[in-house]
Coordinates of C-alpha atoms in Angstrom, one line a residue:
X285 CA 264.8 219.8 115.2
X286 CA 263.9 218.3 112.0
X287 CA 263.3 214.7 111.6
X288 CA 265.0 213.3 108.2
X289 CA 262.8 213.9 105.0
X290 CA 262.9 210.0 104.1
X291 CA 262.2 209.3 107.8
X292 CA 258.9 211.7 107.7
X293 CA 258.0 210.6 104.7
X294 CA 257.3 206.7 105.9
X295 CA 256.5 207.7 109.0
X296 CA 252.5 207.2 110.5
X297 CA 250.9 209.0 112.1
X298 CA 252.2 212.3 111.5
X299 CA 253.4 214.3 114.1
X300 CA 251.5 217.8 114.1
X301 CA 254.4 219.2 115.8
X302 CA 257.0 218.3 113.2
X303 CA 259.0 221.6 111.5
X304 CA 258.4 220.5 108.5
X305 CA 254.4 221.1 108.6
X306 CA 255.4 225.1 108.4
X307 CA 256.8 225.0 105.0
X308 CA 254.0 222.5 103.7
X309 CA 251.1 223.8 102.3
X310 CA 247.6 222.8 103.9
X311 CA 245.4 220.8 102.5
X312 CA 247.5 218.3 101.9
X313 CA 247.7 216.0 105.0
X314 CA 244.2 216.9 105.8
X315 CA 241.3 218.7 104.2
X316 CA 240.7 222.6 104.8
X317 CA 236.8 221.7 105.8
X318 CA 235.6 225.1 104.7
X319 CA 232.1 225.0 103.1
X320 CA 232.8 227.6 100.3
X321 CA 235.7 227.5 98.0
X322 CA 236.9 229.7 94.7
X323 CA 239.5 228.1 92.2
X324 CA 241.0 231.0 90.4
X325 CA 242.9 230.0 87.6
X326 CA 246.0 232.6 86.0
X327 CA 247.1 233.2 82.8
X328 CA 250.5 235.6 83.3
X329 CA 251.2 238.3 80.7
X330 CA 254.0 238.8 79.1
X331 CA 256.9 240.9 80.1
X332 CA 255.4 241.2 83.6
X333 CA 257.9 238.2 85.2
X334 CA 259.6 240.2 87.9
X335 CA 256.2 241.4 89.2
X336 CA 254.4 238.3 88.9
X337 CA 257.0 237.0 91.0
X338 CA 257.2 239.8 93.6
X339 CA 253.0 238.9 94.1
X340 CA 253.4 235.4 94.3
X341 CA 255.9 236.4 97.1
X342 CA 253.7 238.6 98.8
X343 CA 250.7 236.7 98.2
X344 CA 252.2 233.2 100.2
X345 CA 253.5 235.4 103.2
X346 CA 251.1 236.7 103.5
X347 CA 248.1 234.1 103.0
X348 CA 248.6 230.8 102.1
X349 CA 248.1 228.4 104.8
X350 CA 250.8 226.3 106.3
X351 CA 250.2 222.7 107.4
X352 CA 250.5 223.9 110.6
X353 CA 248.3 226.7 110.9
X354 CA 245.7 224.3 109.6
X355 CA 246.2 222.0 112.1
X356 CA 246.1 224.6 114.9
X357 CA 243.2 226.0 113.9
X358 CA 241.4 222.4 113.6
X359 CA 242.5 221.8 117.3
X360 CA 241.1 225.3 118.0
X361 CA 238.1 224.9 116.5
X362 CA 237.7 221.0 117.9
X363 CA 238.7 222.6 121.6
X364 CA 236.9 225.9 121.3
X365 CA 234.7 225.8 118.9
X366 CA 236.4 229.3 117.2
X367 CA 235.8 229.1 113.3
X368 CA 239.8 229.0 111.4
X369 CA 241.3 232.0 109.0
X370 CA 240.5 232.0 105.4
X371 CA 242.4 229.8 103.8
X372 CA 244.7 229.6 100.2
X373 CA 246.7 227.7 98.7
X374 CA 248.7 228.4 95.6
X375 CA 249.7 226.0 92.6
X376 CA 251.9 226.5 89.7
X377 CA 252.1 224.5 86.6
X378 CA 255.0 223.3 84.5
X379 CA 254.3 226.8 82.0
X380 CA 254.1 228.5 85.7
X381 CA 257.6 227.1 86.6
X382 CA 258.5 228.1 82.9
X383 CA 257.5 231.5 82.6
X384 CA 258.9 232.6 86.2
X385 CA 262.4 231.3 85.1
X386 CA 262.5 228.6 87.5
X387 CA 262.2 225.6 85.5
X388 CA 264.9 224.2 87.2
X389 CA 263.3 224.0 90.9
X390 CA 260.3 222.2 89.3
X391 CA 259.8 218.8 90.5
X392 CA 260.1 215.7 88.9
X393 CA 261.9 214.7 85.7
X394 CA 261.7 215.9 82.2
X395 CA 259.8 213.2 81.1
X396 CA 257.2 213.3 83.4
X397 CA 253.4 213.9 83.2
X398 CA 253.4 216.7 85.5
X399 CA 255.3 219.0 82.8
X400 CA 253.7 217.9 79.5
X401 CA 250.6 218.7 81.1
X402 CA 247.0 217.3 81.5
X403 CA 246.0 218.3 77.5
X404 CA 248.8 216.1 76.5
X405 CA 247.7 213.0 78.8
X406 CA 244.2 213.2 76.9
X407 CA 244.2 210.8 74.6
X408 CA 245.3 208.2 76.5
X409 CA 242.6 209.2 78.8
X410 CA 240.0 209.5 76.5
X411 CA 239.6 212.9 77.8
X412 CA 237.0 215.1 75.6
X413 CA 238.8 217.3 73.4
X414 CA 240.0 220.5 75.0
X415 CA 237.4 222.7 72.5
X416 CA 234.6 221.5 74.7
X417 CA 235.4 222.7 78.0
X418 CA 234.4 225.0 79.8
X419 CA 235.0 229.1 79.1
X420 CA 239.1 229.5 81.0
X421 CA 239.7 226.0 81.5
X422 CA 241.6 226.0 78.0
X423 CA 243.7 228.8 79.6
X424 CA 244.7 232.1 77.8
X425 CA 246.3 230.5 74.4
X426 CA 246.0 227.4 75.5
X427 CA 248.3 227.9 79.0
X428 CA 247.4 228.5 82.6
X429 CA 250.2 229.3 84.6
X430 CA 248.9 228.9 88.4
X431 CA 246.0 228.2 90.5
X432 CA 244.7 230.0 94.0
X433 CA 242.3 228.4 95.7
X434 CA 240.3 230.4 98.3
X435 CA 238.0 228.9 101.2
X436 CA 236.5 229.8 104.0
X437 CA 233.1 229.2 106.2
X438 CA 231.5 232.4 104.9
X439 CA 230.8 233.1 101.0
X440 CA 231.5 236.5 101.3
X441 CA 234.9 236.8 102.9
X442 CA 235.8 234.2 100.1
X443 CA 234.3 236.5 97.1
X444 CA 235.6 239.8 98.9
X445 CA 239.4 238.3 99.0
X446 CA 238.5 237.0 94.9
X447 CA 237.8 240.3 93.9
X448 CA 240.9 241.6 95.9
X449 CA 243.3 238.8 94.2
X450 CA 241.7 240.2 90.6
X451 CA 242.8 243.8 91.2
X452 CA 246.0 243.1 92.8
X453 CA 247.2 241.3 89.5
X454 CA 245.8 243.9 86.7
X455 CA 248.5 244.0 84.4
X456 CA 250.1 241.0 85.9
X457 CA 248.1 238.1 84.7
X458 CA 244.3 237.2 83.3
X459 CA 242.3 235.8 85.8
X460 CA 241.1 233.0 83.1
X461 CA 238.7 231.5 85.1
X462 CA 237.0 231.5 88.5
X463 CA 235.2 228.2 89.3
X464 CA 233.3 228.2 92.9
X465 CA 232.5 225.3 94.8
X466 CA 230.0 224.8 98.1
X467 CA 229.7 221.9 100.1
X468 CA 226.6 220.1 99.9
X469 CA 224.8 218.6 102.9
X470 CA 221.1 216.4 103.1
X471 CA 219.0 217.3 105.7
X472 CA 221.1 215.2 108.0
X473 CA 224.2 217.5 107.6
X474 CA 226.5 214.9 106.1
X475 CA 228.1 215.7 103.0
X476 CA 226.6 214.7 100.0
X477 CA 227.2 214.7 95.8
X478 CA 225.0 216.2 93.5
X479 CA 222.9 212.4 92.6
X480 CA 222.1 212.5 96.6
X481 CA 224.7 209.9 98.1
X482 CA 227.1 211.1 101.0
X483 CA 230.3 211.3 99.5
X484 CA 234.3 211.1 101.1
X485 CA 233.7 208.5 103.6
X486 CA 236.8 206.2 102.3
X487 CA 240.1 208.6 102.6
X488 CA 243.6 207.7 103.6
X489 CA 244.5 208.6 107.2
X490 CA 247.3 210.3 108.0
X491 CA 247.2 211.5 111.7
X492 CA 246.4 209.1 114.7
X493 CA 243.7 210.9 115.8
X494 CA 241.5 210.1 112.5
X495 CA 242.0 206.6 112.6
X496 CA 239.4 204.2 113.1
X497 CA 239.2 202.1 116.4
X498 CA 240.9 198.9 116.3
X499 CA 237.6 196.8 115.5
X500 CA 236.7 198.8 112.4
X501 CA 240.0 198.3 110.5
X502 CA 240.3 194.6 110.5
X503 CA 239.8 194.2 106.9
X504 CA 240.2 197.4 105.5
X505 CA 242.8 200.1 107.4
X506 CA 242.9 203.3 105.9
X507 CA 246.3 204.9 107.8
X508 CA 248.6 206.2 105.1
X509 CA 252.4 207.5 105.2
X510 CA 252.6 211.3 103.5
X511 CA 255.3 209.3 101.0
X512 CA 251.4 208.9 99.2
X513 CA 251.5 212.5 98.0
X514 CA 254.9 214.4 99.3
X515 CA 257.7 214.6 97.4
X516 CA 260.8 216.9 97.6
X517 CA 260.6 220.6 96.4
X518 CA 263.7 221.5 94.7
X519 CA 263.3 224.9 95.0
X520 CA 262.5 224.7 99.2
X521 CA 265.0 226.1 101.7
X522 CA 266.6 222.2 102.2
X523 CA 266.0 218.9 101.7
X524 CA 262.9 219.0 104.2
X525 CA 261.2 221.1 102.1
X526 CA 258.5 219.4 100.4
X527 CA 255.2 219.3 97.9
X528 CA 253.1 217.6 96.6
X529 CA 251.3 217.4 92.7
X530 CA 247.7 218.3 92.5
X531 CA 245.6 216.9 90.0
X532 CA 242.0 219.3 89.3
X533 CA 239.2 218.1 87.1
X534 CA 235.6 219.6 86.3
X535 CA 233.4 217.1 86.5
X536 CA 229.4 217.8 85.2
X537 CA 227.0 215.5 85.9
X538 CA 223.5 215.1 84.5
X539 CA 221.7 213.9 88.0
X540 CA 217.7 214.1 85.7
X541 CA 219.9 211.7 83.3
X542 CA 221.0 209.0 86.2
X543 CA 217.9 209.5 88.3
X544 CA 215.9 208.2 85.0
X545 CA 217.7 205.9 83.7
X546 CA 218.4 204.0 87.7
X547 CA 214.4 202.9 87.2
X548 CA 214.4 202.4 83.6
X549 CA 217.0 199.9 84.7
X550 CA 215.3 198.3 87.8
X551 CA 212.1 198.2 85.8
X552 CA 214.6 195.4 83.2
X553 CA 216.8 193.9 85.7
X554 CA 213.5 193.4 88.7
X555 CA 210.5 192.9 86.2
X556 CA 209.0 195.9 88.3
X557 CA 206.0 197.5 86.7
X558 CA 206.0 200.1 84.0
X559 CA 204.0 202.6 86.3
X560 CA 206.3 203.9 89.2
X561 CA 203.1 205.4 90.5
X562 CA 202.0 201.9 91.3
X563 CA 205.4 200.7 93.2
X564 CA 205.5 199.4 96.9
X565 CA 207.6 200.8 99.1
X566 CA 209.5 197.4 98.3
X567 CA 209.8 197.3 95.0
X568 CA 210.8 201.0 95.5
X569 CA 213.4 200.1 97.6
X570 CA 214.6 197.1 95.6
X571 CA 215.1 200.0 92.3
X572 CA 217.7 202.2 94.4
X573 CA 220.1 199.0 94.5
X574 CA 220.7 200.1 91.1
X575 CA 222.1 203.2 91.8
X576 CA 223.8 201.6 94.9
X577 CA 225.5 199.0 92.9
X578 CA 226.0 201.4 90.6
X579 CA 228.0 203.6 92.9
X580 CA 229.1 201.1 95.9
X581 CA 226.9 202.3 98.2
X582 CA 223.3 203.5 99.0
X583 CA 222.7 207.2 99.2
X584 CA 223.4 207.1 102.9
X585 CA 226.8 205.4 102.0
X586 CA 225.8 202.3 103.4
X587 CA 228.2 199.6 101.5
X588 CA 226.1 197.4 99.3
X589 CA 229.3 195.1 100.0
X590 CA 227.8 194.5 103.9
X591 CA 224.1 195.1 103.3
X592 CA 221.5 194.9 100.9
X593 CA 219.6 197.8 102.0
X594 CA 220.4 201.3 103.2
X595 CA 221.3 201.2 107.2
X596 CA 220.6 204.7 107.9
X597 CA 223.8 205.1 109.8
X598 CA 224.8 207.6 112.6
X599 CA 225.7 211.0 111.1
X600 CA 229.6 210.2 110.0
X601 CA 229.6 207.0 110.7
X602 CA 228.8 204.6 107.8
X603 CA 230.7 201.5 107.5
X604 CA 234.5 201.2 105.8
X605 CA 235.8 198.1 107.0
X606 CA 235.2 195.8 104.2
X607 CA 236.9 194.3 101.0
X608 CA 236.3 192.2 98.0
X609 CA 238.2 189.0 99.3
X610 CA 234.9 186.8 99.4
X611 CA 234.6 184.7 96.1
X612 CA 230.8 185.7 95.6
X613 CA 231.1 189.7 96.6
X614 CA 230.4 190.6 92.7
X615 CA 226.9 189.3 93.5
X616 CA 226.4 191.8 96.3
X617 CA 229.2 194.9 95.1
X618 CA 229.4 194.1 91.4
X619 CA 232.8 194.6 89.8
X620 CA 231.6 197.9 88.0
X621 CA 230.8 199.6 91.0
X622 CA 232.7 203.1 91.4
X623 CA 234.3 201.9 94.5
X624 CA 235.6 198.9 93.1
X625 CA 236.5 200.4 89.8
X626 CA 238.0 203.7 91.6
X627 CA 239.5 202.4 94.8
X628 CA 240.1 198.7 94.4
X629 CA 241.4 197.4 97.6
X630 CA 241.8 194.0 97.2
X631 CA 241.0 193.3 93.9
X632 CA 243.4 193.1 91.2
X633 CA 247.1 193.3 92.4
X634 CA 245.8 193.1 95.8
X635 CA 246.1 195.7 99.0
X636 CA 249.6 196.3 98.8
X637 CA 249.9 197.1 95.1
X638 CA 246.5 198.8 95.4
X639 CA 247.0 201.2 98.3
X640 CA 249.8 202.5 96.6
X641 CA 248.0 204.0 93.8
X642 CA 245.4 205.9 96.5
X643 CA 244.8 209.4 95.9
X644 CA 244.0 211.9 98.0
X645 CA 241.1 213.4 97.4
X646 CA 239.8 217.0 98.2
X647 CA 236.8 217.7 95.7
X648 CA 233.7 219.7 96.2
X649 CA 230.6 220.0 94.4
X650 CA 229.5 222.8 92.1
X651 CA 226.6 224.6 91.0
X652 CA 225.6 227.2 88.8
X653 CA 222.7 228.0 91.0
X654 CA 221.5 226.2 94.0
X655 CA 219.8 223.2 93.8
X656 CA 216.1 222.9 94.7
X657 CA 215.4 221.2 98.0
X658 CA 212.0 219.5 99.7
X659 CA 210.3 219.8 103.2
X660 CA 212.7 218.0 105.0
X661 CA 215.8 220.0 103.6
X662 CA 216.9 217.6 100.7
X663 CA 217.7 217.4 97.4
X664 CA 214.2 217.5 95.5
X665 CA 213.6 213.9 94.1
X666 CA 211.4 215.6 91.3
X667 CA 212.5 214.9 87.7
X668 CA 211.6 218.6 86.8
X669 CA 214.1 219.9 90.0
X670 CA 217.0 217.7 88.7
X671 CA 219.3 219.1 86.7
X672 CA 220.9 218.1 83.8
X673 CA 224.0 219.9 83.8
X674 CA 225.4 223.0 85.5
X675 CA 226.2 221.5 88.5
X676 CA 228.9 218.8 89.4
X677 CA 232.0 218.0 91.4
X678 CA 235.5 220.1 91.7
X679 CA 237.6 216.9 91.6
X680 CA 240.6 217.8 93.1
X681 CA 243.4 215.3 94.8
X682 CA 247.1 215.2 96.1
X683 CA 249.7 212.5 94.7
X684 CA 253.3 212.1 94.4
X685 CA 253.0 210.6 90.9
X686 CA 250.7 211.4 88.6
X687 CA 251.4 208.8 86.2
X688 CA 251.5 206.0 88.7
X689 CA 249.0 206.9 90.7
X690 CA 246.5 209.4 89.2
X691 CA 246.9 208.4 85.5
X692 CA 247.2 204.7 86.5
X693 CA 243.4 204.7 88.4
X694 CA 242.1 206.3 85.7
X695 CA 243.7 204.7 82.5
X696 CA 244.1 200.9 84.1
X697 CA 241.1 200.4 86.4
X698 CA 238.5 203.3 85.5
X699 CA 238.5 203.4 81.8
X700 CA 239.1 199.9 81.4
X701 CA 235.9 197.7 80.6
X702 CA 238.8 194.6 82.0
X703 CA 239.4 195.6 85.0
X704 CA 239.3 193.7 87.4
X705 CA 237.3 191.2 85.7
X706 CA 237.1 190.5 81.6
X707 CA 233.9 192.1 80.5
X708 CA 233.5 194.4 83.6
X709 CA 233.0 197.3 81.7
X710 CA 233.9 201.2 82.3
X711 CA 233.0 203.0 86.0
X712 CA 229.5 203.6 85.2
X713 CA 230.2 207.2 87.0
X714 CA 233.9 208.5 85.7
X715 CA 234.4 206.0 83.3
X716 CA 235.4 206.7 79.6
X717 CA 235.0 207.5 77.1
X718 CA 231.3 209.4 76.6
X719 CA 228.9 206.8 75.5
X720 CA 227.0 203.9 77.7
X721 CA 228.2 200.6 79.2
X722 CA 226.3 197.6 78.9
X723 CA 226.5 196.0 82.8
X724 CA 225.7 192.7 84.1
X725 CA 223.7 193.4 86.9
X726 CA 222.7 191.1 89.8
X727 CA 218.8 189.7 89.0
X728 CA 219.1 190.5 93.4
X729 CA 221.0 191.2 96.2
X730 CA 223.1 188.1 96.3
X731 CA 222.5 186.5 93.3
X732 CA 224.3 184.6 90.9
X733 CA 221.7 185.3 87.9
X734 CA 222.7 188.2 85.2
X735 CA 220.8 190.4 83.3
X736 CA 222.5 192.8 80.6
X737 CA 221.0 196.1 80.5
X738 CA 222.9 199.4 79.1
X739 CA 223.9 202.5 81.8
X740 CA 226.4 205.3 82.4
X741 CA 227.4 208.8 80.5
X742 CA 226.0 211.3 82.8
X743 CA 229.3 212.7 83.9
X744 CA 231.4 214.9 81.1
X745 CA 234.9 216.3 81.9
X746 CA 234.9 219.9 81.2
X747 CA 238.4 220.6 81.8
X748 CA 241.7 220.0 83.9
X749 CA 245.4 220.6 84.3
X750 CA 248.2 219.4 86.5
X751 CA 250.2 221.3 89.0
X752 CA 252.2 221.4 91.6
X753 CA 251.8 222.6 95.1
X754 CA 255.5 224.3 96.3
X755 CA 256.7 224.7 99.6
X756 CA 256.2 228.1 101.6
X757 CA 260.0 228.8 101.3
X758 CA 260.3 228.1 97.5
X759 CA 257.2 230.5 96.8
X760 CA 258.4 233.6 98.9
X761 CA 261.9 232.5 97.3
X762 CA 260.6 234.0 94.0
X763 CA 261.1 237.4 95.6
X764 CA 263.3 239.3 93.1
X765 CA 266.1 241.1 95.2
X766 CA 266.8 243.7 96.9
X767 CA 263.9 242.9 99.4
X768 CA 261.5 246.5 100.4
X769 CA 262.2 247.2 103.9
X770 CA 259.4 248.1 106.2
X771 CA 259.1 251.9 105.1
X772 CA 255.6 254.1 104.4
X773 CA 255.4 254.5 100.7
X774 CA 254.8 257.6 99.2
X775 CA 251.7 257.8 97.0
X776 CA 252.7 260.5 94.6
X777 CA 249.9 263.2 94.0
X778 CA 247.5 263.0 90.7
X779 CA 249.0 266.8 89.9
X780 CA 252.7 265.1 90.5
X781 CA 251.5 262.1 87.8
X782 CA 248.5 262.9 86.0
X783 CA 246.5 260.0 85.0
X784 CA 249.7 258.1 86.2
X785 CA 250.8 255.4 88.8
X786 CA 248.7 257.8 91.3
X787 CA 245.2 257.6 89.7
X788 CA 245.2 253.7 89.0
X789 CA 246.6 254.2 92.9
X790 CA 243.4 256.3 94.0
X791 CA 241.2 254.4 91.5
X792 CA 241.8 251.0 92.6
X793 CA 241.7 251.9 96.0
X794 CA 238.5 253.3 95.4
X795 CA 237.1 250.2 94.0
X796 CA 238.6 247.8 96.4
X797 CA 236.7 250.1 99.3
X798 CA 233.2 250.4 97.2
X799 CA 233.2 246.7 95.6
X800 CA 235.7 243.9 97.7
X801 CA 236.4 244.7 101.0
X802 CA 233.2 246.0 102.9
X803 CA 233.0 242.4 104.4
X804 CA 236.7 242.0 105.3
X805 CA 237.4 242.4 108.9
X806 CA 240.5 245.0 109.4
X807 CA 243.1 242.8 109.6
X808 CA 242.2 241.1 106.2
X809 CA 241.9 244.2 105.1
X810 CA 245.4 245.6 105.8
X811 CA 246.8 242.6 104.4
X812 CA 245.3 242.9 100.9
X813 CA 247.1 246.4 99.9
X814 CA 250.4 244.1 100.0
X815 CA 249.5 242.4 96.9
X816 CA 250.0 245.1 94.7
X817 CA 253.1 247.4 94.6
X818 CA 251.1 250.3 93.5
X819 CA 248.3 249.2 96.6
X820 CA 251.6 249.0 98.9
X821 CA 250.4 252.3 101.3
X822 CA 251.3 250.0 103.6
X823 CA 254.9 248.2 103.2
X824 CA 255.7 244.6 105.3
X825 CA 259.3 244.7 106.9
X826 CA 261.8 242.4 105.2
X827 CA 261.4 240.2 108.8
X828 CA 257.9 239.9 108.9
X829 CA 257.4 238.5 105.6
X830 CA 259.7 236.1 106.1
X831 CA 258.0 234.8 109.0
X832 CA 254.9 234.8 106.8
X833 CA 253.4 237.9 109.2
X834 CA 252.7 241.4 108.2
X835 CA 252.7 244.0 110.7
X836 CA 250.9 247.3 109.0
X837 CA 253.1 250.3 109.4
X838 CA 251.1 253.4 109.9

């Protein structure tokens, strides 16, 4: 029985068992936790609306991944250590609701910031101008229509089904883009940014089991109602059918560029010598408080708010329960730190107002090729082994308003050199626009003494858009009717159709066999010849897709 949508939606902690976790997409309530991911952005072509729809159909009952699967498969994994499915999502955009003739089962109201569009938001982000970003970001003419993200533990199940998506939609749509992501880990195994410091330790909490013990949330409790990011999908089965808007930005970062200029500064603000090569392991020590303030925490995401060094903390285990309540914390976390700037707990409006306007984030980092480690297994330190570009973060997060929430961080507390103080200054990490901030840094941990020196602009945005994540039963709603029944198709012969449906048949068989699917296990394997009518040797019965399971019909 399902519990009332309002009801669910302020309720914590979530129940795993609820109904309505099989029409939600994964993801959402907690993070997939697969190491590699592909984001495959789609352009649809024109004329082709019926059969874009009739994939999109297929595609979700086939593969994208239900709240509750995910959550099964976590418990299976936790219980038995057995690895979960691949896992997809799929996203549309406003032009995605547009172009399938659906625009009235989008979400949200006309005015809204979901269906101008992220380009249209720009200015008053101070967003670099679309001409800049990177090839397929800009979409074909300017649009993308949808997203599909792919993940998995191994690389090569994720790149096999990748290549299997881009057949099944020749003629369909223009696989604009393809941007990959990988989890990075220090030699620890704790999961890390491209500038070295563990990253995703502060994220709202949505199921009991996640929650910190009592003692550890005593100034700072992360639990979270799914009201933070669901909202209703008007195009779901009924009113518990529900969404949520997903907000994805390429982030570059130039880590030589941060890595420089984080001594360059502790050489001004600590009167430490000119000559590195000469530093004690002190004054070594003293010049990563720059980054750390900087950032919020040390590299081992100890909180600079608690400690003035790095802690070297159990593997998943640094230190959350904190705030900004104490009248001299800017001389231990200055207000420009990422943290405060990003997340601001008690500053400003104060906890209530601020937890509001959490997102929920689900970002990986990229590379263009991987990064160049030391003995031990971490990031090389060396200046020549740090890049300056190619590499970054996938920022990705879950809201349920994007102008109140995602829009508001950004505009009101990131990009704003008043918030929360007069004279703060941007984030020195996301902040803009391009161009550095001068900061007035702590002359020591603690200390009430200034010194201005100038840092920041080693992060570009290369590109973003909006969308919207739909319920299970809105996407295989697209279906255009009559529904196939579970029959064999007939493949006609190449004499029957020469050059026809039959070759492109043959061909693109041939391809998927030689190129995509040598690493797919069988079952993943039957699965993909659904996603393309003229692939369809194999044809789901009418039930089993709408149970989101396709038995193969031999």
């Amino acid at each position: 029985m399902h519990m009332p949508a309002a009801q669910f939606l302020s309720q914590f902690p979530v129940n795993p068992a609820d109904p309505i976790l099989s029409d939600l997409q994964g993801n959402i309530l907690k993070g997939h936790g697969r190491q590699f991911t592909f984001n495959l952005f789609l352009s649809f072509k024109t004329g082709q609306t019926n059969a874009v729809r009739t994939w999109i159909a297929n595609f979700s009952s086939v593969f994208v991944t239900t709240a509750r699967k995910q959550f099964d498969e976590t418990q299976l994994f936790h219980d038995e250590r057995i690895p979960g499915s691949i896992f997809t999502s799929f996203f549309l955009s406003a032009e995605g609701y547009k172009y399938l003739g659906v625009a009235d089962k989008m979400p949200g109201v006309t005015t809204d910031k979901f269906r101008a569009g992220m380009k249209a938001s720009g200015p008053a982000l101070k967003d670099p101008n679309p001409s800049t970003w990177s090839p397929g970001l800009n979409g074909a003419n300017g649009v993308i229509h949808a997203m599909v993200l792919i993940a998995d533990a191994d690389v090569h199940q994720a790149r096999s089904l990748t290549r299997a998506i881009k057949l099944s939609l020749m003629g369909k749509a223009d696989v604009v883009a393809v941007e990959r992501g990988v989890v990075l880990r220090n030699a620890k195994g704790e999961g890390i940014e491209h500038n070295n410091y563990v990253d995703g330790i502060s994220q709202p909490v949505f199921f009991a089991n996640e929650l910190p013990a009592p003692g550890d949330r005593t100034k700072w409790n992360p639990q979270a109602t799914p009201s933070l990011m669901l909202v209703a999908d008007p195009g779901g089965k009924d009113a518990n059918s529900m969404g949520s808007y997903f907000v994805f930005r390429k982030l570059e970062q130039n880590v030589r560029g941060f890595k420089t200029r984080e001594k360059e500064v502790a050489k001004a603000v600590f009167n430490l010598p000119a000559n590195e090569a000469t530093w004690t392991e002190a004054q070594a020590e003293q010049a990563e408080l720059i980054g750390a303030w900087a950032v919020g925490r040390f590299e081992d995401g100890t909180p600079v708010m608690l400690h003035g060094d790095a802690t070297n903390p159990p593997l998943g285990h640094q230190e959350n329960n904190f705030d900004f309540a104490d009248p001299n914390s800017a001389s231990k976390c200055p207000f420009f730190a990422h943290i405060r700037k990003s997340a601001a707990r008690t500053d400003g409006a104060g906890p209530v107002f601020n937890k509001d306007k959490r997102l929920v984030r689900r970002g990986i980092p990229f590379e263009d090729k991987p990064r160049i480690r030391d003995a031990n297994g971490d990031l090389s330190d060396k200046p020549e082994d740090q890049p300056t570009g190619g590499v970054g973060l996938l920022f990705m997060c879950y809201v349920a308003n994007i102008a109140n929430q995602f829009e508001f961080v950004q505009q009101s507390w990131v990009n704003s050199p008043d918030f929360s103080q007069p004279g703060t200054g941007k984030d020195p990490l996301i902040g803009q626009p391009a161009g550095a901030t001068v900061y007035h840094w702590p002359t020591g941990y603690g200390a009430n003494t200034r010194k201005d020196v100038p840092f920041g602009d080693f992060i570009t945005m290369r590109g973003g858009e909006y969308f919207f994540a739909p319920s299970l039963s809105m996407l295989q709603s697209l279906r255009p009717k009559p529904v196939i029944t579970g029959t064999i198709a007939k493949t006609p012969s190449v004499a029957e159709q020469p050059g026809g449906p039959a070759m492109r048949n043959e061909q693109l068989l041939h391809q998927l066999n030689d190129e995509t699917l040598f690493h797919l296990d069988p079952g993943l394997l039957q699965k993909v010849v659904v996603l393309d009518p003229m692939l369809q040797l194999f044809v789901p019965d009418k039930a089993d897709v709408g149970a989101g399971v396709v038995n193969v019909h031999s």
